[in-house]
mmCIF file of C-alpha atoms in Angstrom:
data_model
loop_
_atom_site.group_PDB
_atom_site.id
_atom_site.type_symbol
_atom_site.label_atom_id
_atom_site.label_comp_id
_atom_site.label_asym_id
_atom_site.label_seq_id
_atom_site.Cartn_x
_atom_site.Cartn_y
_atom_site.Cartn_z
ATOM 1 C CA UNK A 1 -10.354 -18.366 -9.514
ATOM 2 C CA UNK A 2 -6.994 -16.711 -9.368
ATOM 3 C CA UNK A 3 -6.824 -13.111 -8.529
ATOM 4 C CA UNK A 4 -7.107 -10.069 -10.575
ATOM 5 C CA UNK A 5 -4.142 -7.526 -10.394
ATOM 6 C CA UNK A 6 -5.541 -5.158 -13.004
ATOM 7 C CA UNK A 7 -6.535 -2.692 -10.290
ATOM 8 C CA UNK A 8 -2.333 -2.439 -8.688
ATOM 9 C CA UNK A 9 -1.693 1.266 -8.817
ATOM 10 C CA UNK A 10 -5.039 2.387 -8.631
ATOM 11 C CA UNK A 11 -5.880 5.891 -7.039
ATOM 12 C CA UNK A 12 -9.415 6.682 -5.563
ATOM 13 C CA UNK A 13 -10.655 10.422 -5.117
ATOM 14 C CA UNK A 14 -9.793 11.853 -1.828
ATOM 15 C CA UNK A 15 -12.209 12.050 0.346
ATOM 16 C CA UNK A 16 -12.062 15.126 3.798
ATOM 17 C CA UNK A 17 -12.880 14.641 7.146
ATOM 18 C CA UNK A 18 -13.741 17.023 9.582
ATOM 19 C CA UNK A 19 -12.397 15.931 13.060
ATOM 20 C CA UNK A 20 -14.898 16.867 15.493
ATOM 21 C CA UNK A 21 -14.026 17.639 19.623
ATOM 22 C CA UNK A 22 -16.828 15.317 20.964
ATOM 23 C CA UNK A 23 -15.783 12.327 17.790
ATOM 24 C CA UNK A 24 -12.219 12.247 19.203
ATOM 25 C CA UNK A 25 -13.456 12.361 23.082
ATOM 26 C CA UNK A 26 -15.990 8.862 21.961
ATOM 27 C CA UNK A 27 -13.266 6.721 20.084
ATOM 28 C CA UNK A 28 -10.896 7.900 22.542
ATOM 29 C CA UNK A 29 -13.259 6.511 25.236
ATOM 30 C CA UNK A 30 -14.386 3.347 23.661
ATOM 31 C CA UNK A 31 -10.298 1.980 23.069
ATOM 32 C CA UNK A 32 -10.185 3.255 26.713
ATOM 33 C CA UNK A 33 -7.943 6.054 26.680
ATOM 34 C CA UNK A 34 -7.708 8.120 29.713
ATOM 35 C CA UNK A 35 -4.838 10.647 29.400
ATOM 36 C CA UNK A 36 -6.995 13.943 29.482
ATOM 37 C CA UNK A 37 -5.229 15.483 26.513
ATOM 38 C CA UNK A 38 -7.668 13.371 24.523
ATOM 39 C CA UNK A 39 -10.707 14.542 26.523
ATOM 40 C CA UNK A 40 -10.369 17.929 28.380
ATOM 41 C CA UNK A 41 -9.659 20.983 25.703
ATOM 42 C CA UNK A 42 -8.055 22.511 29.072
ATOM 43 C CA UNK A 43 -5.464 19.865 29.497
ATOM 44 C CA UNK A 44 -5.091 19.486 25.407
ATOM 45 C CA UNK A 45 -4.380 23.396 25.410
ATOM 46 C CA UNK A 46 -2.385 23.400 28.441
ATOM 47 C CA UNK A 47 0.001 20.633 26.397
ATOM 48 C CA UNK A 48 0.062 22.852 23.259
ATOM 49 C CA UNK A 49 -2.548 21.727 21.429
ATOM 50 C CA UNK A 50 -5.110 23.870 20.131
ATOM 51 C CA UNK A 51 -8.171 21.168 21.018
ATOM 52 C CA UNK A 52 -8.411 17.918 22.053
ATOM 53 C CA UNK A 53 -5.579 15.579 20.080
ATOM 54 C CA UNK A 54 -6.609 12.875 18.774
ATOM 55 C CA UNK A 55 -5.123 9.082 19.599
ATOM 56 C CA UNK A 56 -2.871 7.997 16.707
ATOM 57 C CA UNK A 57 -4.974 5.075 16.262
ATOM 58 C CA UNK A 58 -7.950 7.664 15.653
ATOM 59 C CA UNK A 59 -6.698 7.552 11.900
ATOM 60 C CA UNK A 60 -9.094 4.104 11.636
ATOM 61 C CA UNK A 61 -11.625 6.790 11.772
ATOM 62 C CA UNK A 62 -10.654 9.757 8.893
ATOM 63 C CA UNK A 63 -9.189 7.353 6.729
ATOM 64 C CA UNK A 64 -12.023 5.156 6.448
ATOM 65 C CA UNK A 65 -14.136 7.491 4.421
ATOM 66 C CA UNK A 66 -11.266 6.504 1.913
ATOM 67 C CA UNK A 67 -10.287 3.013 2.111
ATOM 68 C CA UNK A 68 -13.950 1.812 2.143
ATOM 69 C CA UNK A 69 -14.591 2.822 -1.634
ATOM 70 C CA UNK A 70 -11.243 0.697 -2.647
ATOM 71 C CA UNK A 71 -12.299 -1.997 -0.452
ATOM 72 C CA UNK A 72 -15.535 -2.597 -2.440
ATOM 73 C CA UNK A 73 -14.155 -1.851 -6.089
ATOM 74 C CA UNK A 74 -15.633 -4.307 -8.284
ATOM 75 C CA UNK A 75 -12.234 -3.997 -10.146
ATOM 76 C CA UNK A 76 -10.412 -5.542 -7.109
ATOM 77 C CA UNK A 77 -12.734 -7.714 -6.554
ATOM 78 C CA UNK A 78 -12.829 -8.755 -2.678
ATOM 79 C CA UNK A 79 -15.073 -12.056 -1.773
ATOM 80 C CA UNK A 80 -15.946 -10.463 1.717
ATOM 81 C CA UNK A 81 -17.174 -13.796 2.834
ATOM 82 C CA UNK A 82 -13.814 -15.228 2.970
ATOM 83 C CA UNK A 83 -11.865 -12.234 3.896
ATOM 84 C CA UNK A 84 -9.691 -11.667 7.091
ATOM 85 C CA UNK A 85 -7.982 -8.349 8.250
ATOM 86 C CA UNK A 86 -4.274 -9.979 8.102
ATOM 87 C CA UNK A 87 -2.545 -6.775 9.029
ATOM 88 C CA UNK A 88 -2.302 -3.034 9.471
ATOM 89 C CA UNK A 89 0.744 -0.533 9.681
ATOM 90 C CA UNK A 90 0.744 3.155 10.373
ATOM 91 C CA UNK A 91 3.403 5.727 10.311
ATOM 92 C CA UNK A 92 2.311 9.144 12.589
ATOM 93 C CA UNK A 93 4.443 11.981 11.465
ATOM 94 C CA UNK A 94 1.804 15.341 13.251
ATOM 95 C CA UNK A 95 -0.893 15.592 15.377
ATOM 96 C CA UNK A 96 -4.257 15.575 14.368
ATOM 97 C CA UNK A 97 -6.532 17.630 16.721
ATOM 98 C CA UNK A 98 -10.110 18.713 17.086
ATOM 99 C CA UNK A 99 -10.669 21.270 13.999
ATOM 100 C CA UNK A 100 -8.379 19.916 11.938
ATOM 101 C CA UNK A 101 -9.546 18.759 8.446
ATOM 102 C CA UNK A 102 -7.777 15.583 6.807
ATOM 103 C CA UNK A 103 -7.944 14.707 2.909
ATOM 104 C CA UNK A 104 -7.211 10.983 2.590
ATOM 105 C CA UNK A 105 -6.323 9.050 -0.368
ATOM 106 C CA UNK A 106 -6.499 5.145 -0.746
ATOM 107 C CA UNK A 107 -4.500 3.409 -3.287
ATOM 108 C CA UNK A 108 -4.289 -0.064 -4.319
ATOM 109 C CA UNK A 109 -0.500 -0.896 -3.294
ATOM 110 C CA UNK A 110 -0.077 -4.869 -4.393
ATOM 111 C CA UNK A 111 -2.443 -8.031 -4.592
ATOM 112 C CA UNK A 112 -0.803 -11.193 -4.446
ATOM 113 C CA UNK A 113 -1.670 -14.911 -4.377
ATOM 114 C CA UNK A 114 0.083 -17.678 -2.805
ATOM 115 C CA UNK A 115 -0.984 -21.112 -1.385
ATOM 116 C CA UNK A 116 -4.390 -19.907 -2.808
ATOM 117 C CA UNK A 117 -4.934 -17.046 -0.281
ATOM 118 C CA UNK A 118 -5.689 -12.945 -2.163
ATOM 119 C CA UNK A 119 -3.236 -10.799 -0.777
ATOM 120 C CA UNK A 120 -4.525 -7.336 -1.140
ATOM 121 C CA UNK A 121 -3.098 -4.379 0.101
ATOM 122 C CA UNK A 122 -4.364 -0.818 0.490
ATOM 123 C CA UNK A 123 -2.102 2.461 1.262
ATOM 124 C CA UNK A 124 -3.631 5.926 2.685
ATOM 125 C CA UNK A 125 -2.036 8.985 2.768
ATOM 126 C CA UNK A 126 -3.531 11.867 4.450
ATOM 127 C CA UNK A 127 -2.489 15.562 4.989
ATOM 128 C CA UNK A 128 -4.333 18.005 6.827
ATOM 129 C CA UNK A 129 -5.248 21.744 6.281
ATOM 130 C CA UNK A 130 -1.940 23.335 5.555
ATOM 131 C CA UNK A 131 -0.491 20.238 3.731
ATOM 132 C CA UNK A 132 1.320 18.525 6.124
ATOM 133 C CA UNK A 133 0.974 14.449 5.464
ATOM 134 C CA UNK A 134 -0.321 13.423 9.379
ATOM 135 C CA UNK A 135 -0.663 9.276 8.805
ATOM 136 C CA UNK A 136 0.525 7.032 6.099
ATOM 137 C CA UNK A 137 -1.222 3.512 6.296
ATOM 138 C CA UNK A 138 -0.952 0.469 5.179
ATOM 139 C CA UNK A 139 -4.288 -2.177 5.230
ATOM 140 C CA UNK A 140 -3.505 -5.804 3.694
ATOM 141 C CA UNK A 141 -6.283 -8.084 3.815
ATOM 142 C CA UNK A 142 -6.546 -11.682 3.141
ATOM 143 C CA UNK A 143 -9.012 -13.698 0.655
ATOM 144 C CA UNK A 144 -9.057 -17.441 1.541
ATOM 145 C CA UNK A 145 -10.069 -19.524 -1.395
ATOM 146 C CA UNK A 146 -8.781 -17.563 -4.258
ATOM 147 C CA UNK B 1 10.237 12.217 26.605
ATOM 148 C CA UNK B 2 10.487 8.598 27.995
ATOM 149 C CA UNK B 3 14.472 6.856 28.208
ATOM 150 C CA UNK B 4 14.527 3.382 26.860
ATOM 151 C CA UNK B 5 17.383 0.767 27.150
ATOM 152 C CA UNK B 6 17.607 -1.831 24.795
ATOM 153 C CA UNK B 7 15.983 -5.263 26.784
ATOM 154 C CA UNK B 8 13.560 -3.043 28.759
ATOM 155 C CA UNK B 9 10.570 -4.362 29.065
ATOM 156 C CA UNK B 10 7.760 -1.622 29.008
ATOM 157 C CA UNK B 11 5.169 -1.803 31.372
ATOM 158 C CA UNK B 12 2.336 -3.867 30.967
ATOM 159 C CA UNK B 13 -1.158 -3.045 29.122
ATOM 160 C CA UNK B 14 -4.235 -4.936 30.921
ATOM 161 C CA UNK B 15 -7.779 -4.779 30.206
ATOM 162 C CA UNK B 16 -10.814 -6.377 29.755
ATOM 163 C CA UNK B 17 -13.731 -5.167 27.376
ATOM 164 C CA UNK B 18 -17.004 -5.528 28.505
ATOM 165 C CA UNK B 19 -19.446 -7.073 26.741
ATOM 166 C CA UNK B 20 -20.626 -3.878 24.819
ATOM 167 C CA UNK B 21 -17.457 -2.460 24.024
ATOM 168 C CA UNK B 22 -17.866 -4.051 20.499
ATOM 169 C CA UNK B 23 -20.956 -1.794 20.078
ATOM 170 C CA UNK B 24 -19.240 1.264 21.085
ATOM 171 C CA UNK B 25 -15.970 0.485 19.361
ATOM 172 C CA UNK B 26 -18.270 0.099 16.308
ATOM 173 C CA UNK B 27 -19.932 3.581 17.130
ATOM 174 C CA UNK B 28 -16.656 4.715 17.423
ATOM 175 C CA UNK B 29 -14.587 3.656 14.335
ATOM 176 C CA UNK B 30 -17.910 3.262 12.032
ATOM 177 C CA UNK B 31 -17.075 -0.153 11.443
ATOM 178 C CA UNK B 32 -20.582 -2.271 11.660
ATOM 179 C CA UNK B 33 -19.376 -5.821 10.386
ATOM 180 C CA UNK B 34 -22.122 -8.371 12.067
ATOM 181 C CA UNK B 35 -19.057 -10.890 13.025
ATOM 182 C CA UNK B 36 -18.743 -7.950 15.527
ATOM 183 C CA UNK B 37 -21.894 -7.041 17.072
ATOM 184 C CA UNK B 38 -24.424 -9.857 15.916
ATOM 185 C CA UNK B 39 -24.191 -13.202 18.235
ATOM 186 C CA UNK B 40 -25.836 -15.100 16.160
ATOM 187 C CA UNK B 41 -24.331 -13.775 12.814
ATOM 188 C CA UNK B 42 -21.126 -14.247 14.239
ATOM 189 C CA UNK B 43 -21.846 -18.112 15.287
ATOM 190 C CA UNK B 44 -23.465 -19.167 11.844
ATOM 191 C CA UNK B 45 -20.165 -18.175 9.786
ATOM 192 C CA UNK B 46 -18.098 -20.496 12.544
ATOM 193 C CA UNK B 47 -16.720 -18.174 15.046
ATOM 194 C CA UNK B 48 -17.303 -18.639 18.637
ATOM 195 C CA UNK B 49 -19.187 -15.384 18.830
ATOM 196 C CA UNK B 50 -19.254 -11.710 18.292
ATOM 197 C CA UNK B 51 -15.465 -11.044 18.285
ATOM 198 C CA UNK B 52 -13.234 -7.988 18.985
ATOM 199 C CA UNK B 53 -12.324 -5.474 15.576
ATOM 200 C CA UNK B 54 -8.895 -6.028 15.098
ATOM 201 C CA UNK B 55 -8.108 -2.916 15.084
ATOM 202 C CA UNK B 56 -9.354 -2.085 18.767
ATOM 203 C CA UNK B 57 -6.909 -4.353 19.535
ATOM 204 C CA UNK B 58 -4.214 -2.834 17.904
ATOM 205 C CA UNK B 59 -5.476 0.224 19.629
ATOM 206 C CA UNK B 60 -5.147 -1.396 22.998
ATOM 207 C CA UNK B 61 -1.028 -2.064 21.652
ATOM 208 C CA UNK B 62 -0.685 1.714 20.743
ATOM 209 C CA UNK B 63 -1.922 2.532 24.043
ATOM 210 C CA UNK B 64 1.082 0.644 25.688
ATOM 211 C CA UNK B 65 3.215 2.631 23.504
ATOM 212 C CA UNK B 66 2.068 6.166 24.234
ATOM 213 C CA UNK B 67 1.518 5.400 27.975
ATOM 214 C CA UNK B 68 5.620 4.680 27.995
ATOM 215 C CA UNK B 69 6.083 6.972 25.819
ATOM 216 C CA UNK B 70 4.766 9.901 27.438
ATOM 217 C CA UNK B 71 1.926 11.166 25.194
ATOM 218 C CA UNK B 72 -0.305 10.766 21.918
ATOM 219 C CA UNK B 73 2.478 12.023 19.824
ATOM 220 C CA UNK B 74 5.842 9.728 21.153
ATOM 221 C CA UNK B 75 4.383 6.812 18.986
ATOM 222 C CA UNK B 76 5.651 7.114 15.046
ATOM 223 C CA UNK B 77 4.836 3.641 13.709
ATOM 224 C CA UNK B 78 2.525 0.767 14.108
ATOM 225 C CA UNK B 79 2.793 -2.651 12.325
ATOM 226 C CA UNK B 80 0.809 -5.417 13.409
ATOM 227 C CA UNK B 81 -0.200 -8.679 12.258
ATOM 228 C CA UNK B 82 -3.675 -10.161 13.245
ATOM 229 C CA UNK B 83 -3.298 -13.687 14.766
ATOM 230 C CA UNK B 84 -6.795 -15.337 16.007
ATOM 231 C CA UNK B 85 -9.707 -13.880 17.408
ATOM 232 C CA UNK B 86 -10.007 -11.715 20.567
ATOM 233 C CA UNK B 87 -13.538 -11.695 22.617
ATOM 234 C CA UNK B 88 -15.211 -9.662 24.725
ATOM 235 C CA UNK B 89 -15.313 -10.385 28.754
ATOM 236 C CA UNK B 90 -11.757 -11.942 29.054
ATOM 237 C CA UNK B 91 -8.429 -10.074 29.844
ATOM 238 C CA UNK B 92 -6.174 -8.532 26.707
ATOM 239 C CA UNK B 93 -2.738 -8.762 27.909
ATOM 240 C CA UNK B 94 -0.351 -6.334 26.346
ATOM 241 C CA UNK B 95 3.882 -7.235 26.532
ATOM 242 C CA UNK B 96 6.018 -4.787 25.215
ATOM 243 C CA UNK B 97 9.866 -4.916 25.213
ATOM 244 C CA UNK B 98 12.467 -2.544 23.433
ATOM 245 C CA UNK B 99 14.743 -3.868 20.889
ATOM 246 C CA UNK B 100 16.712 -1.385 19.626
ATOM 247 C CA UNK B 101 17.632 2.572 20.809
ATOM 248 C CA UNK B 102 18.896 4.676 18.101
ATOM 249 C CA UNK B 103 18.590 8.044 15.698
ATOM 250 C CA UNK B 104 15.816 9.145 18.200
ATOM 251 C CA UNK B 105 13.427 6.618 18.316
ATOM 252 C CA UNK B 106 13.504 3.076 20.309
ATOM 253 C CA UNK B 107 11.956 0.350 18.076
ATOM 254 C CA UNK B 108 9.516 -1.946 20.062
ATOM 255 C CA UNK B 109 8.530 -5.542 20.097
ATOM 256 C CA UNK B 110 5.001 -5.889 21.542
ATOM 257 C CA UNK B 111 2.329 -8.511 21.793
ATOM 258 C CA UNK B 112 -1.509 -9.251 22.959
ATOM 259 C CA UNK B 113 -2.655 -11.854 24.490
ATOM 260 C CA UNK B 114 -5.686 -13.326 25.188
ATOM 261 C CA UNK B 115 -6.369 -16.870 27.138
ATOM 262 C CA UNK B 116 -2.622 -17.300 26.655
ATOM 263 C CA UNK B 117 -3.208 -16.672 22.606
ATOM 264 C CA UNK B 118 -1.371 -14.479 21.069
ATOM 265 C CA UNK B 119 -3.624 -12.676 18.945
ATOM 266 C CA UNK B 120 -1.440 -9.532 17.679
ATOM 267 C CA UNK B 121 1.976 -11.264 17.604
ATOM 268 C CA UNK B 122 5.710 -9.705 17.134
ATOM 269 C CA UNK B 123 4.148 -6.206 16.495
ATOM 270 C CA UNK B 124 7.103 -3.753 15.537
ATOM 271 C CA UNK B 125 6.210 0.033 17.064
ATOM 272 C CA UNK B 126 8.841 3.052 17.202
ATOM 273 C CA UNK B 127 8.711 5.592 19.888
ATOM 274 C CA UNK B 128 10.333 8.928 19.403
ATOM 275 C CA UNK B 129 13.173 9.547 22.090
ATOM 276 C CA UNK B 130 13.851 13.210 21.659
#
């Protein structure tokens, strides 16, 4: 069955996250981070920060909330069975720290076949409290059997 | 801020998850997918067993990046491709070497292996320089 591309372009309603001090200390834990600007508000304020920063890769975690919806839109039309996470990109541009409050929104950026593999890729963009875009990323998953 | 040369190879990124990281990566990022945390799940669709996310991995790659590059906020971009599986309870090895210096940021070349697979493979990261 050859791949649908009626949803390319699509826009999904933003969705906010609240970053929370003790959130950022357990990812930052469980990837195994030790630098204690991600776990001591002390050493995060004695750095500059107001709280505890988050890791970049922490933006798995506030974008989610977003990209989940498009992932499952009957309109793109995912066969989860046969899917593989074929790649991720993300482009950091401020810190995100404990207190901070990010508004994400997913998009549908492309979905391609070839050599009867789904090519679908997601983009994220989210800004925090006073507007400033923190993370732009990029999700493309693969769909084998199209 | 860290000084980079072009050739430099970064220093090297080892570790080894134990065999509940998976749970409390899943805790972590909210990601639950069974191919992750279910042994038998994981085995009846043809993998070898629960498996790493992907994305931990790629976490394991940032953390190269920052640790050379002197903090959370040195890293400005992350592109990875996924390439196999990783697995719990065996070493993630991550290589990182600097390709280009220039207009404040040195553009990396980085890789993790596993069991001498490469299972992220020519990822392209930029750390800020000033």
């Amino acid at each position: 069955m050859p791949v649908s591309t009626s949803a390319i372009g699509k826009t999904y309603a933003p969705t906010t996250y609240a970053v929370g001090r003790e959130k950022i200390k357990e990812y930052a834990s469980a990837v195994g981070e030790t630098n204690p600007v991600h776990l001591d508000p002390e050493a995060a304020r004695a750095a500059g920060y107001a709280d505890v920063v988050a890791p970049p890769m922490f933006a798995v975690v506030y974008k989610s909330p977003a990209v989940i919806p498009a992932l499952f839109d009957p309109e793109v039309g995912i066969n989860f069975a046969m899917m593989v996470h074929g790649g991720q990109e993300f482009v950091w541009s401020a810190p995100v720290v404990a207190g901070d409050e990010i508004t994400t929104t997913a998009s549908v950026k492309d979905i391609s076949e070839r050599a009867s593999m789904g090519f679908f890729v997601f983009e994220t963009t989210s800004v925090n409290q006073r507007g400033e875009t923190v993370c732009v990323g990029e999700w493309t998953n693969i769909v084998r059997g199209v | 801020m860290a000084e980079f040369t072009e050739g430099q190879e970064l220093p090297e990124l080892r570790v080894t998850p134990d065999r509940f990281l998976t749970y409390r990566y899943a805790g972590a990022s909210g990601d639950f997918n069974p191919i992750h945390i279910d042994e038998e799940f994981a085995k009846g669709v043809g993998l070898p067993g629960k498996i790493l996310h992907g994305l931990y991995t790629m976490a394991q790659v940032a953390r190269a990046q920052t640790d050379a590059g002197g903090g959370p906020e040195s890293l400005k971009r992350l592109k990875v491709q996924f390439r196999g599986m990783g697995l719990p309870e065996q070493e993630i090895v991550v290589t990182s070497k600097v390709v280009s210096v220039g207009d404040g940021v040195a553009t990396i070349q980085a890789d993790a292996e596993q069991n001498g697979t490469r299972i992220i493979r020519n990822a392209e990261a930029e750390i800020a320089t000033d």
